[in-house]
Structures are given as structure tokens and as C-alpha cells.
Coordinates of C-alpha atoms and ligand atoms in Angstrom, one line a residue:
M1493 CA 84.2 57.0 -8.3
P1494 CA 85.3 55.5 -11.6
M1495 CA 85.2 51.8 -12.2
Q1496 CA 88.6 50.5 -13.3
T1497 CA 89.3 47.5 -15.6
V1498 CA 92.7 46.3 -14.5
R1499 CA 94.8 44.2 -16.8
T1500 CA 96.2 41.1 -15.0
H1501 CA 97.6 37.7 -15.8
P1502 CA 96.9 34.2 -14.3
I1503 CA 98.7 33.4 -11.1
D1504 CA 99.7 29.8 -10.4
G1505 CA 98.3 27.8 -7.6
Q1506 CA 94.8 29.2 -7.2
K1507 CA 93.2 25.8 -7.1
P1508 CA 90.6 25.6 -4.3
G1509 CA 91.2 22.7 -1.8
T1510 CA 88.9 20.8 0.5
S1511 CA 87.2 24.1 1.4
G1512 CA 88.1 27.1 -0.8
L1513 CA 91.5 28.7 -1.4
R1514 CA 93.8 28.7 1.6
K1515 CA 97.3 30.3 1.5
K1516 CA 99.7 32.2 3.6
T1517 CA 98.3 35.7 4.3
A1518 CA 101.4 37.2 2.6
V1519 CA 100.5 35.4 -0.6
F1520 CA 96.9 36.7 -0.5
K1521 CA 98.3 40.2 -0.1
R1522 CA 100.5 40.0 -3.2
P1523 CA 99.5 42.4 -6.0
H1524 CA 96.4 41.1 -7.9
Y1525 CA 96.3 37.8 -5.9
L1526 CA 93.0 38.3 -4.1
E1527 CA 91.5 40.4 -7.0
N1528 CA 92.3 37.6 -9.5
Y1529 CA 90.6 35.0 -7.4
V1530 CA 87.5 37.1 -6.6
Q1531 CA 87.1 38.0 -10.3
S1532 CA 87.5 34.3 -11.1
I1533 CA 84.8 33.4 -8.6
F1534 CA 82.5 36.0 -10.1
D1535 CA 83.2 34.8 -13.7
G1536 CA 83.0 31.1 -12.7
I1537 CA 79.5 31.5 -11.3
G1538 CA 78.4 33.3 -14.4
G1539 CA 78.8 36.9 -13.2
V1540 CA 77.3 38.8 -10.3
E1541 CA 75.3 41.5 -12.2
G1542 CA 72.1 42.1 -10.3
K1543 CA 72.9 39.5 -7.7
T1544 CA 72.9 39.7 -3.9
L1545 CA 75.9 38.3 -2.0
V1546 CA 76.5 37.7 1.7
V1547 CA 80.0 38.7 2.8
G1548 CA 81.8 38.0 6.1
G1549 CA 84.7 36.4 7.8
D1550 CA 86.2 35.1 11.0
G1551 CA 87.9 38.4 11.8
R1552 CA 91.4 37.2 11.2
F1553 CA 94.2 39.5 10.0
F1554 CA 93.4 41.0 6.6
N1555 CA 89.7 40.3 7.0
D1556 CA 88.7 44.0 6.9
D1557 CA 90.9 45.0 3.9
A1558 CA 89.9 42.0 1.9
I1559 CA 86.2 42.8 2.5
Q1560 CA 86.7 46.3 1.2
I1561 CA 88.4 44.9 -1.9
I1562 CA 85.5 42.4 -2.4
L1563 CA 82.9 45.1 -2.0
N1564 CA 84.7 47.4 -4.5
M1565 CA 84.9 44.5 -7.0
A1566 CA 81.2 43.4 -6.4
A1567 CA 80.1 47.0 -7.1
A1568 CA 82.3 47.2 -10.3
N1569 CA 80.8 43.9 -11.4
D1570 CA 77.3 45.4 -11.1
A1571 CA 76.1 43.3 -8.1
A1572 CA 72.8 44.6 -6.7
K1573 CA 73.6 44.2 -3.1
C1574 CA 76.0 42.8 -0.5
I1575 CA 74.9 41.8 3.0
V1576 CA 77.9 42.2 5.3
G1577 CA 78.4 41.2 8.9
Q1578 CA 79.1 44.2 11.2
R1579 CA 82.9 44.8 11.4
G1580 CA 83.2 42.1 8.7
I1581 CA 82.4 39.3 11.2
L1582 CA 80.1 36.4 10.3
S1583 CA 80.7 32.8 11.3
T1584 CA 80.6 30.2 8.5
P1585 CA 77.2 28.7 9.6
A1586 CA 75.8 32.3 10.0
V1587 CA 76.8 33.0 6.4
S1588 CA 75.1 29.9 5.3
H1589 CA 71.9 30.8 7.2
L1590 CA 71.9 34.4 5.9
I1591 CA 72.2 33.2 2.3
R1592 CA 69.2 31.0 2.8
L1593 CA 67.1 33.4 4.9
R1594 CA 67.6 36.3 2.5
R1595 CA 67.4 34.1 -0.6
A1596 CA 70.8 35.5 -1.7
D1597 CA 72.6 34.3 -4.7
G1598 CA 75.6 33.1 -2.7
G1599 CA 78.3 34.3 -0.3
L1600 CA 82.0 34.8 0.2
I1601 CA 83.5 33.6 3.5
L1602 CA 86.9 34.9 4.5
S1603 CA 88.6 32.3 6.6
A1604 CA 91.3 29.7 6.8
S1605 CA 89.1 27.9 9.4
H1606 CA 91.2 26.3 12.2
N1607 CA 94.5 27.4 10.7
P1608 CA 96.3 30.2 12.7
G1609 CA 95.8 33.8 11.6
G1610 CA 98.1 36.8 11.4
P1611 CA 100.6 38.4 8.9
N1612 CA 102.8 35.3 9.0
A1613 CA 100.0 32.8 9.2
D1614 CA 97.0 31.8 7.0
F1615 CA 94.2 33.4 5.1
G1616 CA 91.4 31.9 2.9
L1617 CA 88.4 32.7 0.7
K1618 CA 85.5 30.4 -0.1
Y1619 CA 82.4 30.8 -2.2
N1620 CA 79.1 29.3 -1.0
G1621 CA 76.2 28.9 -3.5
P1622 CA 72.5 29.9 -3.3
N1623 CA 71.7 26.8 -1.2
G1624 CA 74.1 28.2 1.5
G1625 CA 76.6 25.4 1.1
P1626 CA 80.2 25.3 -0.1
A1627 CA 80.5 25.3 -3.9
T1628 CA 80.3 21.9 -5.5
E1629 CA 83.3 20.4 -7.3
A1630 CA 81.7 21.4 -10.7
V1631 CA 81.7 25.1 -9.6
T1632 CA 85.1 25.1 -8.0
D1633 CA 86.4 23.6 -11.2
K1634 CA 85.0 26.4 -13.2
I1635 CA 86.5 29.0 -10.8
F1636 CA 89.9 27.3 -11.0
K1637 CA 89.7 27.3 -14.8
R1638 CA 89.0 31.0 -14.8
T1639 CA 92.1 31.6 -12.6
T1640 CA 94.2 30.0 -15.4
K1641 CA 92.9 32.3 -18.1
I1642 CA 92.1 35.6 -16.4
E1643 CA 93.1 38.7 -18.2
I1644 CA 91.2 41.5 -16.4
Y1645 CA 89.4 42.3 -13.2
K1646 CA 87.0 45.1 -12.4
I1647 CA 87.2 47.2 -9.3
T1648 CA 86.1 50.6 -8.2
A1649 CA 88.7 53.0 -6.9
S1650 CA 86.7 53.7 -3.7
C1651 CA 88.6 54.0 -0.5
G1652 CA 86.0 52.2 1.5
V1653 CA 82.5 51.8 2.8
D1654 CA 81.5 51.9 6.5
I1655 CA 80.9 48.3 7.7
D1656 CA 81.3 49.1 11.4
N1657 CA 77.8 50.6 11.8
L1658 CA 74.5 48.7 11.2
G1659 CA 72.3 50.0 8.4
T1660 CA 72.0 50.2 4.6
R1661 CA 74.2 52.5 2.4
N1662 CA 74.9 53.0 -1.2
H1663 CA 78.3 52.0 -2.4
E1664 CA 79.1 53.0 -6.0
G1665 CA 75.6 52.1 -7.1
M1666 CA 75.5 48.9 -5.1
E1667 CA 73.5 48.5 -1.8
V1668 CA 75.5 47.5 1.2
E1669 CA 73.5 46.3 4.2
V1670 CA 75.5 45.9 7.4
V1671 CA 73.8 43.4 9.7
D1672 CA 74.2 42.2 13.3
P1673 CA 76.3 38.9 12.9
V1674 CA 74.5 37.1 15.7
E1675 CA 70.8 38.0 15.7
D1676 CA 69.4 35.9 12.8
Y1677 CA 71.6 32.9 13.7
A1678 CA 70.4 33.0 17.4
A1679 CA 66.8 33.2 16.3
L1680 CA 67.3 30.1 14.1
M1681 CA 68.8 28.2 17.1
E1682 CA 65.7 29.1 19.1
T1683 CA 63.4 27.4 16.6
I1684 CA 65.4 24.2 16.8
F1685 CA 66.2 23.7 20.5
D1686 CA 64.1 23.8 23.7
F1687 CA 65.7 27.0 25.2
D1688 CA 63.4 26.8 28.2
K1689 CA 64.7 23.3 29.0
I1690 CA 68.3 24.3 28.6
R1691 CA 67.7 27.4 30.7
A1692 CA 66.2 25.2 33.5
L1693 CA 69.3 23.0 33.2
F1694 CA 71.7 25.9 33.8
A1695 CA 69.3 27.3 36.5
S1696 CA 69.6 23.9 38.3
G1697 CA 73.4 24.4 38.8
F1698 CA 74.7 22.7 35.6
S1699 CA 78.0 24.1 34.8
M1700 CA 79.8 24.5 31.5
R1701 CA 82.9 26.0 29.8
F1702 CA 82.9 27.0 26.2
D1703 CA 86.2 27.9 24.6
A1704 CA 85.8 30.2 21.7
M1705 CA 89.6 30.1 21.1
H1706 CA 89.7 33.9 20.5
A1707 CA 87.8 33.3 17.3
V1708 CA 84.5 34.1 15.7
T1709 CA 82.1 32.2 18.0
G1710 CA 82.9 34.5 21.0
P1711 CA 80.1 36.9 20.4
Y1712 CA 77.6 34.1 19.4
A1713 CA 78.4 32.1 22.6
H1714 CA 78.2 35.2 24.9
A1715 CA 74.8 36.1 23.4
I1716 CA 73.3 32.6 23.3
L1717 CA 74.8 30.7 26.2
E1718 CA 75.3 33.4 28.7
R1719 CA 72.6 36.0 27.8
K1720 CA 69.8 33.9 26.4
L1721 CA 70.3 30.6 28.2
G1722 CA 71.5 32.0 31.5
A1723 CA 74.8 30.1 31.8
A1724 CA 77.0 31.7 34.4
K1725 CA 79.1 34.6 33.4
G1726 CA 82.6 33.3 32.6
T1727 CA 81.2 30.2 30.9
V1728 CA 82.6 31.5 27.7
M1729 CA 86.5 31.5 27.7
N1730 CA 88.6 33.4 25.2
G1731 CA 85.4 35.0 23.9
T1732 CA 86.8 38.1 22.1
P1733 CA 87.8 37.5 18.5
S1734 CA 91.3 38.6 17.7
P1735 CA 93.1 38.9 14.4
D1736 CA 95.7 36.3 15.3
F1737 CA 93.4 34.3 17.7
G1738 CA 95.5 35.3 20.7
G1739 CA 98.5 33.8 19.0
G1740 CA 96.9 30.4 19.1
H1741 CA 95.8 27.7 16.8
P1742 CA 91.9 27.8 16.8
D1743 CA 91.5 24.1 16.2
P1744 CA 89.1 22.5 18.7
N1745 CA 90.8 19.3 19.6
P1746 CA 92.5 18.1 22.8
I1747 CA 95.9 19.4 21.6
W1748 CA 95.0 22.9 20.7
A1749 CA 92.2 23.3 23.2
K1750 CA 94.5 22.2 26.0
E1751 CA 93.4 25.1 28.3
L1752 CA 89.8 23.7 28.2
M1753 CA 91.0 20.0 28.5
D1754 CA 92.9 20.9 31.6
V1755 CA 89.8 22.5 33.1
M1756 CA 87.6 19.5 32.2
Y1757 CA 90.1 16.9 33.5
G1758 CA 91.1 19.0 36.6
A1759 CA 89.7 19.2 40.1
G1760 CA 86.1 20.7 40.3
A1761 CA 85.6 20.3 36.5
P1762 CA 82.3 21.6 35.1
D1763 CA 79.6 19.2 33.9
F1764 CA 80.2 20.0 30.2
G1765 CA 82.9 21.5 28.0
A1766 CA 82.9 22.5 24.3
A1767 CA 85.1 24.5 21.9
S1768 CA 84.8 25.8 18.4
D1769 CA 87.2 26.9 15.7
G1770 CA 88.3 30.0 13.8
D1771 CA 85.1 30.4 11.7
G1772 CA 82.7 28.6 14.1
D1773 CA 81.9 25.5 12.0
R1774 CA 83.8 22.9 14.0
N1775 CA 83.2 21.7 17.5
M1776 CA 84.7 19.7 20.3
V1777 CA 82.7 18.1 23.1
V1778 CA 84.1 17.0 26.4
G1779 CA 82.4 15.9 29.6
R1780 CA 83.9 15.9 33.1
G1781 CA 87.0 13.8 32.5
A1782 CA 85.4 12.4 29.3
Y1783 CA 86.6 13.5 25.9
V1784 CA 84.2 12.6 23.0
T1785 CA 85.6 11.9 19.6
P1786 CA 83.9 13.7 16.8
S1787 CA 82.8 10.3 15.3
D1788 CA 81.3 9.3 18.6
S1789 CA 79.6 12.6 19.0
L1790 CA 77.9 12.2 15.6
A1791 CA 76.7 8.8 16.7
V1792 CA 75.2 10.1 20.0
L1793 CA 73.6 13.0 18.2
C1794 CA 72.1 10.6 15.7
A1795 CA 70.7 8.4 18.5
K1796 CA 69.3 11.2 20.6
A1797 CA 68.5 14.1 18.1
H1798 CA 64.7 13.3 18.5
L1799 CA 64.9 14.8 22.0
A1800 CA 65.3 18.3 20.5
P1801 CA 62.1 19.9 19.1
G1802 CA 63.7 20.5 15.6
Y1803 CA 64.2 16.7 15.1
K1804 CA 61.2 15.4 17.1
D1805 CA 59.9 13.5 14.0
G1806 CA 63.2 11.6 13.7
L1807 CA 65.9 11.7 11.0
A1808 CA 65.5 11.1 7.3
G1809 CA 69.0 9.6 7.1
V1810 CA 72.5 10.5 8.1
A1811 CA 75.8 10.9 6.3
R1812 CA 79.5 10.8 7.3
S1813 CA 82.7 11.4 5.4
M1814 CA 84.6 8.2 4.5
P1815 CA 87.4 8.5 7.1
T1816 CA 84.9 9.2 9.9
S1817 CA 84.4 6.1 12.2
R1818 CA 81.5 3.7 11.4
A1819 CA 79.9 4.3 14.9
V1820 CA 77.1 6.3 13.3
D1821 CA 76.5 3.5 10.8
R1822 CA 75.6 1.2 13.6
V1823 CA 73.2 3.7 15.2
A1824 CA 71.6 4.4 11.8
A1825 CA 71.1 0.7 11.2
S1826 CA 69.4 0.3 14.6
L1827 CA 67.1 3.2 13.7
G1828 CA 66.4 1.7 10.3
I1829 CA 67.6 4.8 8.4
D1830 CA 70.1 5.3 5.6
C1831 CA 73.7 6.2 6.3
F1832 CA 75.6 7.7 3.4
E1833 CA 79.4 7.6 3.1
T1834 CA 80.8 10.7 1.2
P1835 CA 84.3 12.0 0.5
T1836 CA 85.9 14.4 2.9
G1837 CA 84.5 17.9 2.5
W1838 CA 81.2 19.4 3.6
K1839 CA 80.4 20.2 -0.1
F1840 CA 79.5 16.5 -0.6
F1841 CA 76.7 16.7 1.9
G1842 CA 74.9 19.5 0.1
N1843 CA 73.0 17.4 -2.4
L1844 CA 71.9 14.9 0.1
L1845 CA 70.6 17.6 2.4
D1846 CA 68.8 19.5 -0.4
A1847 CA 67.2 16.2 -1.6
G1848 CA 65.9 15.5 1.9
K1849 CA 67.9 12.2 2.1
V1850 CA 69.7 13.1 5.3
T1851 CA 69.0 15.3 8.3
L1852 CA 72.3 15.0 10.1
C1853 CA 75.9 14.7 8.9
G1854 CA 79.3 14.8 10.4
E1855 CA 83.0 14.3 9.9
E1856 CA 85.9 13.1 12.0
S1857 CA 87.5 16.5 11.5
A1858 CA 85.2 17.9 14.2
G1859 CA 82.3 19.0 12.0
T1860 CA 78.7 18.2 12.7
G1861 CA 75.6 19.7 11.2
S1862 CA 72.1 19.3 10.0
D1863 CA 69.6 20.5 7.4
H1864 CA 69.1 23.8 9.2
V1865 CA 72.0 25.3 7.2
R1866 CA 74.4 23.9 4.6
E1867 CA 77.6 24.1 6.6
K1868 CA 78.8 22.3 9.7
D1869 CA 77.9 24.3 12.7
G1870 CA 79.9 24.4 16.0
L1871 CA 77.4 26.1 18.3
W1872 CA 74.5 24.1 16.9
A1873 CA 76.3 20.9 17.9
V1874 CA 76.9 22.3 21.4
L1875 CA 73.2 23.3 21.7
L1876 CA 72.0 19.9 20.6
W1877 CA 74.3 18.3 23.2
L1878 CA 72.9 20.6 25.8
N1879 CA 69.3 19.8 24.8
I1880 CA 70.1 16.1 25.1
L1881 CA 71.7 16.6 28.5
A1882 CA 68.8 18.6 29.6
E1883 CA 66.3 15.9 28.6
T1884 CA 68.2 12.8 29.7
K1885 CA 69.7 14.3 32.9
Q1886 CA 72.7 11.9 32.2
S1887 CA 76.3 12.9 32.3
V1888 CA 78.4 12.9 29.1
A1889 CA 80.4 9.8 30.3
D1890 CA 77.1 7.9 31.0
L1891 CA 75.7 8.8 27.5
M1892 CA 78.9 7.5 26.0
A1893 CA 78.9 4.3 28.0
D1894 CA 75.3 3.7 26.9
L1895 CA 76.2 4.2 23.3
W1896 CA 79.1 1.7 23.5
K1897 CA 77.0 -0.8 25.3
A1898 CA 74.2 -0.7 22.7
H1899 CA 76.3 -0.5 19.6
G1900 CA 79.9 -1.5 20.4
R1901 CA 82.8 1.0 20.6
C1902 CA 84.6 2.3 17.5
Y1903 CA 88.0 3.2 19.0
Y1904 CA 89.3 6.0 16.8
S1905 CA 92.4 8.2 16.3
R1906 CA 93.9 10.3 13.6
H1907 CA 97.7 10.7 13.1
D1908 CA 98.8 13.8 11.2
Y1909 CA 102.3 14.2 9.7
E1910 CA 102.5 17.9 8.8
D1911 CA 104.6 19.8 6.3
V1912 CA 106.0 16.7 4.7
D1913 CA 107.9 17.2 1.5
S1914 CA 105.1 17.0 -1.1
D1915 CA 107.0 14.7 -3.5
K1916 CA 107.8 12.3 -0.8
A1917 CA 104.2 12.3 0.5
N1918 CA 102.8 11.8 -3.0
A1919 CA 105.3 9.0 -3.7
M1920 CA 104.2 7.2 -0.5
I1921 CA 100.5 7.4 -1.4
E1922 CA 101.3 6.3 -5.0
A1923 CA 103.2 3.3 -3.8
L1924 CA 100.4 2.3 -1.4
R1925 CA 97.8 2.8 -4.1
A1926 CA 99.8 0.5 -6.4
K1927 CA 99.8 -2.2 -3.7
L1928 CA 96.1 -2.1 -2.9
P1929 CA 94.8 -4.7 -5.5
S1930 CA 97.1 -7.4 -4.1
L1931 CA 96.5 -6.8 -0.3
A1932 CA 93.2 -8.7 0.3
G1933 CA 93.9 -11.9 2.2
T1934 CA 97.5 -11.0 3.2
A1935 CA 98.7 -10.7 6.7
I1936 CA 100.3 -7.4 7.8
A1937 CA 101.8 -7.0 11.3
G1938 CA 99.5 -9.7 12.6
L1939 CA 96.3 -8.5 11.0
T1940 CA 94.6 -10.0 7.9
V1941 CA 93.5 -7.6 5.2
E1942 CA 89.8 -8.1 4.3
T1943 CA 89.4 -5.4 1.6
A1944 CA 91.7 -2.6 0.3
D1945 CA 90.6 0.0 -2.3
E1946 CA 90.7 3.7 -3.2
F1947 CA 87.5 5.4 -2.3
A1948 CA 85.4 7.0 -5.1
Y1949 CA 82.0 8.5 -4.8
D1950 CA 79.0 8.6 -7.1
D1951 CA 76.6 11.3 -5.9
P1952 CA 73.2 9.6 -5.6
V1953 CA 71.5 12.9 -6.4
D1954 CA 73.3 14.4 -9.4
G1955 CA 75.2 11.4 -10.5
S1956 CA 78.6 13.2 -10.4
H1957 CA 81.7 11.0 -9.9
S1958 CA 84.5 11.9 -7.5
A1959 CA 87.6 9.7 -7.8
G1960 CA 90.8 9.5 -5.6
Q1961 CA 89.1 10.2 -2.3
G1962 CA 91.4 8.2 0.1
L1963 CA 93.0 4.8 0.4
R1964 CA 91.2 2.4 2.8
I1965 CA 92.2 -0.9 4.2
A1966 CA 89.8 -3.0 6.2
F1967 CA 91.1 -5.8 8.4
E1968 CA 89.4 -8.9 9.7
G1969 CA 88.1 -8.2 13.3
G1970 CA 86.7 -4.7 12.7
A1971 CA 89.9 -2.7 12.2
R1972 CA 90.4 -0.1 9.5
A1973 CA 93.2 2.2 8.4
V1974 CA 92.6 5.1 5.9
F1975 CA 95.3 7.2 4.3
R1976 CA 94.8 10.6 2.6
L1977 CA 96.5 13.9 2.0
S1978 CA 94.9 17.0 3.5
G1979 CA 93.4 19.5 1.2
T1980 CA 93.4 22.4 3.7
G1981 CA 97.1 22.9 4.5
T1982 CA 99.2 25.8 3.2
E1983 CA 102.7 24.4 3.5
G1984 CA 104.1 21.1 2.1
A1985 CA 101.8 18.1 2.4
T1986 CA 100.0 16.8 5.4
I1987 CA 99.5 13.0 5.6
R1988 CA 96.6 11.9 7.6
I1989 CA 96.3 8.3 8.9
Y1990 CA 92.9 7.5 10.3
L1991 CA 92.7 4.4 12.6
E1992 CA 89.7 2.6 13.8
Q1993 CA 89.0 -0.6 15.8
L1994 CA 85.5 -1.9 16.7
E1995 CA 85.1 -3.7 20.0
T1996 CA 81.8 -5.2 21.1
A1997 CA 82.9 -7.3 24.1
A1998 CA 81.6 -5.8 27.3
D1999 CA 85.0 -6.1 29.0
K2000 CA 86.7 -4.1 26.1
L2001 CA 84.6 -1.0 26.0
H2002 CA 86.7 1.1 28.4
M2003 CA 90.3 0.7 27.2
Q2004 CA 92.7 3.5 26.4
P2005 CA 92.4 4.3 22.6
E2006 CA 96.2 3.8 22.1
E2007 CA 95.9 0.3 23.5
A2008 CA 92.9 -0.6 21.4
L2009 CA 94.5 0.8 18.3
G2010 CA 98.0 -0.5 18.7
S2011 CA 97.7 -3.4 16.2
V2012 CA 96.1 -1.4 13.5
L2013 CA 98.6 1.4 13.9
D2014 CA 101.5 -1.2 13.4
A2015 CA 99.8 -2.5 10.3
A2016 CA 99.2 1.0 8.9
L2017 CA 102.8 2.0 9.4
T2018 CA 104.1 -1.3 8.0
V2019 CA 101.9 -1.4 4.9
S2020 CA 102.6 2.3 4.0
D2021 CA 106.3 2.2 4.9
L2022 CA 105.7 5.7 6.0
S2023 CA 109.0 6.3 8.0
A2024 CA 111.3 5.0 5.2
K2025 CA 109.3 6.9 2.5
T2026 CA 109.0 10.3 4.3
G2027 CA 111.8 10.2 6.9
R2028 CA 109.2 10.9 9.6
V2029 CA 109.2 8.8 12.8
E2030 CA 106.4 10.4 14.8
P2031 CA 103.2 12.2 13.9
D2032 CA 103.0 15.9 14.6
V2033 CA 99.5 15.8 16.0
I2034 CA 97.5 12.8 17.3
T2035 CA 93.8 13.5 17.9
Ligands
G16_3333 C1 87.3 21.6 5.8 C2 86.1 20.9 5.2 C3 85.8 19.7 5.9 C4 86.9 18.7 6.0 C5 88.1 19.4 6.6 C6 89.4 18.6 6.6 O1 87.0 22.0 7.1 O2 85.0 21.8 5.2 O3 84.6 19.1 5.3 O4 86.6 17.6 6.7 O5 88.4 20.6 5.8 O6 90.0 18.6 5.3 P1 91.4 18.0 5.1 O7 91.5 16.7 5.8 O8 91.5 17.9 3.6 O9 92.4 19.0 5.7 P2 87.3 23.4 7.6 O10 86.8 23.4 9.0 O11 88.8 23.5 7.6 O12 86.7 24.3 6.7

């Protein structure tokens, strides 16, 4: 089959966001759109000649066709080999693991994560480097620059390679190895956790629901939770991946995982509930009648990780993204380990993990992970929780109560204003940014500002500087409000306001979050003048 060199021209808007390029599926399907971006990735990383790449996605609409295009382009660009998940399926953490296990040169992940899928919904593509982690900003900058200069891309005219059946085949001079998506990942989990203990927990009658949200973790959860660990059949809900995620929004939070929340807060609720997102890197944890915020989950995992065999020697350090609550900082301080604060985006954890400075990291956006891969990992977090529950024999609610008693409670909530007119959102952020230097010491809606600044990060490993990473205002008395624009949306702008209030008094540890956060919410809305500046009165999603 002849290799073709196709003439093209730069297409606007191919700048990767927080995690790769995410657009409407219809945009990705436009002539040359995907091809331009794939060639720009290949060029941006210095070519793929002789290299091995891992390729897989979350199974959303366009996954299969996009994989065939990528394989045709990898072959035409003289890649040596592509390792592909059977039927194109690989969760994001499984890709990260395979890159590391096979010492591949990188990987391409086809996913728009928790965004809905389908012809009228979202698609995405992300490059992960040889360490298994999302490309650093230096690499995504190179990729973006290529998109603005691209003149040709290379592709073979092949009509496709079999990715439905396991095995190795030749594709236009390139090797394609189709692998079981679950096997290697499940084997890794078995080296980290005490599967016998978790098996005994389930055998003792412990009950669980895992909501795979019609997304990629279904096959992983069936294999690991039900078949390997003996959880009752039916533990996994919505466990068959579908191209449009059953018409749902595969975002594991109390709003979108309502079906699971109803089970966990209903009569006869199981002991433990969890959910994961489109590509399997996010997680939500909920006990019987006890939702756990991602920030609190990170704190509990930090406090108790040593109970799992993989972390029995303790943690080197921990890291959290800036908007994540400071609960984990308090646990880290009590353990005498470092806690790093990074910008939003898993790519910022990579250097810290590679350098052995941290073992665990997490984000308010429902991502938690460790040095076992270089991505956040939904099922890993669920298994760590299960291992802790098996060791402590405590309920989720009791574990949370213990955490708050020992370290205080960081009440936390995120308010999202979606699809806001981009100019208005930018103007609001700009106006607030301009105010920041004069805020310290002033009173806003009854709270006094302690510090106000725009977060910037100096990577302690490679010295790189990342500016403009969110506006933060800390108030006297342990409250904090953070403002930033999402980098993962595909329509308009999404304004995120992150609210936090620390309470240490014993009689204030079991309030409703809305009540505890009322003052800081008033202050955030007053100082940003959000309603007047955007015309929005209520947030679209509160988590
Ligand atoms: C991605 C990144 C995360 C980040 C999240 C939210 O997650 O990998 O590190 O926290 O986006 O980003 P934003 O607030 O900019 O929308 P995912 O699960 O979407 O890949």
C-alpha cells in the first residue's frame, strides 16, 4: 500500500488544554483535523521513526476510526511498533502502565475523559511520554507550534488493520501488537494490594457497588472486583462500555453519578460505593450515607496508605494541585513528610514522581494516584480504599470522623459556571487579577483577606516556571476561595470557584458543607462580582 504525503495547512485552535486536545467530535472529524494534530505530535516529539507507541482509548464514538488513522500515520512515519488495546480499548492508567512496562517511547490516548461522547459530544487526543505521564508543557508547546506551521502529513492508504483479535501482525511494515486491555493492569494491582485480605473482606459479607458509568472501567472492574476479588455479581453497575456512555455524562461526582448516590443513601445501602470516569483515571468514593470529597479522600489515603503492601514503608512525600483542599497538607505535616502544591493538571506531578519526591498525589477534580503509573488511576484508588477498609474494619463514615478529629475538617465545594461567554469570563478574571494586590487586610462580606495572589509554580526538579495558574484569596480564620478557568471544556468558558473552610472545633466537624461554606461563598461572589460580570446567577454544577 503506497505511503502518501498529503499537503495540508495549519488549522486554528489546536492548542492542547489541561490534558491534551479536546473538541467536539464533529470538529475532530473535519478533513485533515485529526491528521494535522497527529502529525504535529509526531513532529513535536522529534519524529517516531523506529519508535514504539502504545495506542488506546475509552471506546467513545470515533475511537475505532481514529485509531486506524493513527496506525496508518504511525506506519507512514516509520514507527517500529504500535501496541494497541483489543478493540481499541485501554484506560488511561493502563496506557501509562503499558508504556512503562514495555519501555515504549510514548503513547496516544483517545479520550475526552469525563466529557460526554457521541457524534454531537466530545472527543480528545493526548500524548503521554516515555515515563508514562502526560506530556509536559515544554512538549505540548512544541506540538502546538507544529500545528501552526504544518504543511504536510504522512499516511498510508491502507483500509485498516485487525485490532479486534489478540496477536501480532504486520501493518505496512510496522508491527501492530493487539493486547488484552486488562491483564497487565490487573497484574500490577495485585503487586500493590493485599488481594487475599480484600477477598476475605468480601467473603465476610462486605457489600459494594462500583459504577463504571458505561465507560472504560467496566471490563477492568468486572475482572478485578468480581472475578479476582470475589465481590458479588452485580457489584459493577453500568459495566459495558458504550460509544456514548449510555447517553450519560461519565463524570464521577454526586451530580452525574446520581444512580450510585441514590443507592448509597437509600435503604439497605451497601458498605462501600465508588465510580470512575470515561477513561478510568478519576474516582468517586462514597460510604453508606457518607460522600467523601476527593480532597478528603486524598487525605485519608495519605494517612492510611501504609496499610497496603505497596506502601508499607511509608510515603516519600505527597502532592496536590493548588485548588485541592489543604486537608492532605495537615496529614503530611503530622507524618513529617513534604507536601507539594502544583498547578492543575496531572502533568505537573510527573517530575516529582520521577524524582522520588512524592509517592501519592491527588486533585480536587477526583483524581488520585501514586508512583505505580504516571496518571491518576480510578480503580487503584478504589482498591486502596478497599485495602484500608479490610485492614481497619472501620466504616467509611468512621474513617472520615477520625480524620476530622485528628486534623480538623476542610469543608470544600466547587462551583462551576459552564459555557460562559469567553470574553465575559476572561474580563471577570482580568478584573479580579487587577484587584489582588490591594486586597490584603480588607474586609469582604464579613471576612478579612489575609493574602491574595495569582498562583505560579517553579518545578523543583527541572526549574521550569508556570505562570497564571489560578487566583487565590485566603481569609483570616481558615477560609480560602480560588478562581480559575477550566482547560478541558469544549464550549465557551467554564469558571470554577473552589471554596474551602477549615474547622477544628469538635462541635463544628459535622456541619452541612453549604452551611460551613456560606461566608466564603458570599465573599467570593462579592469580590469577583461574578453575577454582574457574566450575567450568571447560579452555578451549573456544585460538587
Ligand atoms: C484533567 C487533568 C487533571 C485536571 C482536570 C481538570 O483531568 O488531567 O489533572 O485536574 O483535567 O481540569 P480543568 O479544571 O482545567 O477542567 P481529566 O480527567 O479531564 O483528564
